[in-house]
Each structure stands twice: as structure tokens, then as C-alpha cells.
Amino acid sequence: MNSLTCSCVPRLDGVSAAELGRLFPEPSTTAPLLPLLQESGIDGFNLWSIVVSKDGVPVLLLPLFETRFDLSTFVGGWIKKSLKAADRLIPSLFHPRVLSVGLAVGEWGEIGIDPQMDEGTLDAACKMAFGTLQALAAELKSDILALYNFNRYSILPGDVFKKFNQVQYGSCARLTIDFSSMEEYLSRLSRAARKDLLRKFRVARGVRVIRSCAVSPFLDRIYRLYREVVQRSPMSLGAHNRLFFEKICERVPGTEYTLYFVQDELAAFNLLVVTPHGMVDKYFCMDYGIGRKHNLYVLSWLENVRTCVERKIPLYLAGPGAEKIKAHLGAALIPSFILFKHRHPAIDRFLMAWPAVSEKILSRLGFWPVASLSPPGVPTRDRQVPTHVRRLDPTAQANARRRGERHQLQEKA
């Protein structure tokens, strides 16, 4: 009989760095990133963890965050006024308290699983963890219980798809570096895209680029650029504190900044995690006026692709957002999803009965775009997954297991 215990702890209390590394193995950066997120904090968020242990050793971990979700912050005009009025009548629907599994930042959600667990133990651990999750949601009086920003390659218990509503959320862009030069990369793009890139690159020739892990002299400016982007973003759920940007290079292996200067002024920065497995684009933030004038977004993309080619890095994971531009630049898009249910049975029954309607309404209101369905190709992770734990695309999982592929890149945070 499995001697399993389950606990809900603030932050990551009681889980060591070595244990996190076992639950979130490389090339995932979640193991070093989680403690930094817990230490630095995120404005407006409470962070928790549900940990299942066997004989006192953690074997499964659900990272959790709790926040208030004000739907009116994502829209404007008459819709915003209408939602504000509706908020006063039904706050649990229009300004809900949300308890979510996943990472509040990063490319997609991830749960920690001991890769050595047998099927029976994993089944029991999942049931125990999600039972504790339900109890915590009831204790906190959460209006919505969610699994945030998971995708077709995320490992999740199969029965959550029967109990939760599912809507598309957005896409994470990925570019496979299967070319040996920038000339070959450009040759694969459309003629219009090549012409556009070359024109923008000529405008950006006066920009000075520095790659560094030592950014203390520029940290105030970096954080100011970040906060300005957060304030402009219609889909920002919260904001990092300054400590996150100060400590990330020393806490997360492979992290580096690319700094873009225009006339000696720091106009943009790109926060990257670069390993032999791939390059993960965490944040690109720029002064909007200067950045548009000098095409800094396109310049940063070309700089990252060039770095991948020179270092023979096989994959550039460009993150969510700006999907049309990234597809224009040759990236494939990995759709993401949110699984959720409401604590009021009547509301939840409506959402379960009419998932297409609820997704269409949310998309029309501008809360998130309908994700592109471009096939992503190679899975990001391919552990041996028991039959009761499945990915969002079971066909892709089955094909990957038959081929015996190993994952090429897994992120988070």
C-alpha cells in the first residue's frame, strides 16, 4: 500500500532545491525559477503549493496562485462600464476570486512529477492532490478553480477534462533552428517578409547591442521599462517585483540580458534563458516610442535567431503574445488552454453545456484571442505517461511514445 501524505503549504515550504530538480527535471527551468518567484513575489498574488509525499519524499507538486480577476481591466468603452455595473450585482462572475494550478508567468503551465513513480502511485497521488485542491478552494471561497495556461503537451490527470470547462487561451511561439545561417533562415520566409525585415534592419543599424548577466547599473531602467509594458498590456495578470530581475541571473542557470541602446540610452531589454537545449524568451520590454522608430522588436528577434545559429542551439521558444508577427517571422504556434469551473453550480452547468458560446463571448470581449492551431511538431516533453494521465492531444502523445522521442525543451515558469 502506498504510504502517501498530502499537504498544502505557503510558497514552497519544506521542499528542497534537490527535490524540485527531481520533480521538474532539466531542461525545464521551473525548478530554479519557482523559489525565485516565491521569494520575490507578484503584486496581487498569493502563492501556494500542494505537495504529495511518499515516505516523506515529495513525488508530486502543484504550484498554485490565488488572485482577484477583474474582467473590466481587459476591456474599454461601454463594455468596461457595463462590466463595472455587473460587478456590483454579481461580483463572483465579473470580479472573481481565482485559485489556479500553474505558473503565473511563463510559456505554459507545469506540474511537478517524480519521473520514477509507478502508475499506481501516480494515480493515487493525483487523486489526493486534486482532492486537496478542491478542499482549499472551498476553504478560501474561491469563485473559480482553474488550471492556467496548459497546452497539448502538458501532463495532467485525464479526469480533469471531464470536470472542468476548457477554453483556448493563446499560443506560445516556437522556431526550430534547422538552418545553418541567417541567409538560409531568411530564404525560408516569404518575399514580403524578407523585404520587410531587411528594410527594418537598415533602420536599426545605429542600435548598440550588449549581452550581459551583470545589469546592476541598468536595473532601475530595466524595471521601469518592464512596468510600462505591464501597464500597457491588456492581458497582464500581475507584476513582478524588482527583486525578480535583480536575482534571476544568479538563480536560474543560463539566464542573460540582451540590452539595446539608442544614443547611449537603454531603449529595450530582452531577458533570455539560454541552454544547449534551447533559448527561452522570457521578456522583451522597450520604450514604445524609441522602439517603434528603430524597429527594436524585429532587431531582437534577428539577434536571438543569429545567436541560436552561432551557438548551435536547436530551438528558439519565443513565448506568448504577438502571434501574427511571430508567425510572419517563421515561428510555429503552440495553442494553450485554460481549464476552469465556477463554484456556483448553475453558472458552471451553463459553461459546461455551452463551451463554444462561453469561449466566443470571452474572445469577442477581448479577454483572449482564439489560438492558432498551427501544428507544433516536436513535443516539448515526452515522459512515459500512464494511461490515466494524458496530454491535451492524446493522438500526439501516442505518436510520440511510439517514436520513443525525448523532449527537446520544457519551460515555465
Short mmCIF file of C-alpha atoms in Angstrom, two decimals, residues 20 90 101 138 145 191 215 259 261 311 332 360-361 364:
data_model
loop_
_atom_site.label_atom_id
_atom_site.label_comp_id
_atom_site.label_asym_id
_atom_site.label_seq_id
_atom_site.Cartn_x
_atom_site.Cartn_y
_atom_site.Cartn_z
CA LEU A 20 12.39 20.48 -7.01
CA ILE A 90 -22.63 39.53 -9.50
CA VAL A 101 -2.84 25.47 -10.76
CA ALA A 138 -13.79 25.69 -0.67
CA LEU A 145 -10.88 26.96 -9.73
CA ARG A 191 9.42 37.51 -50.22
CA VAL A 215 23.00 44.58 -15.22
CA LEU A 259 20.41 45.29 -23.81
CA PHE A 261 20.96 51.14 -26.58
CA ARG A 311 25.80 28.61 -30.68
CA ALA A 332 5.01 27.74 -35.27
CA LYS A 360 -16.80 33.03 -28.24
CA ILE A 361 -18.16 35.58 -25.77
CA ARG A 364 -15.37 38.88 -28.51
#
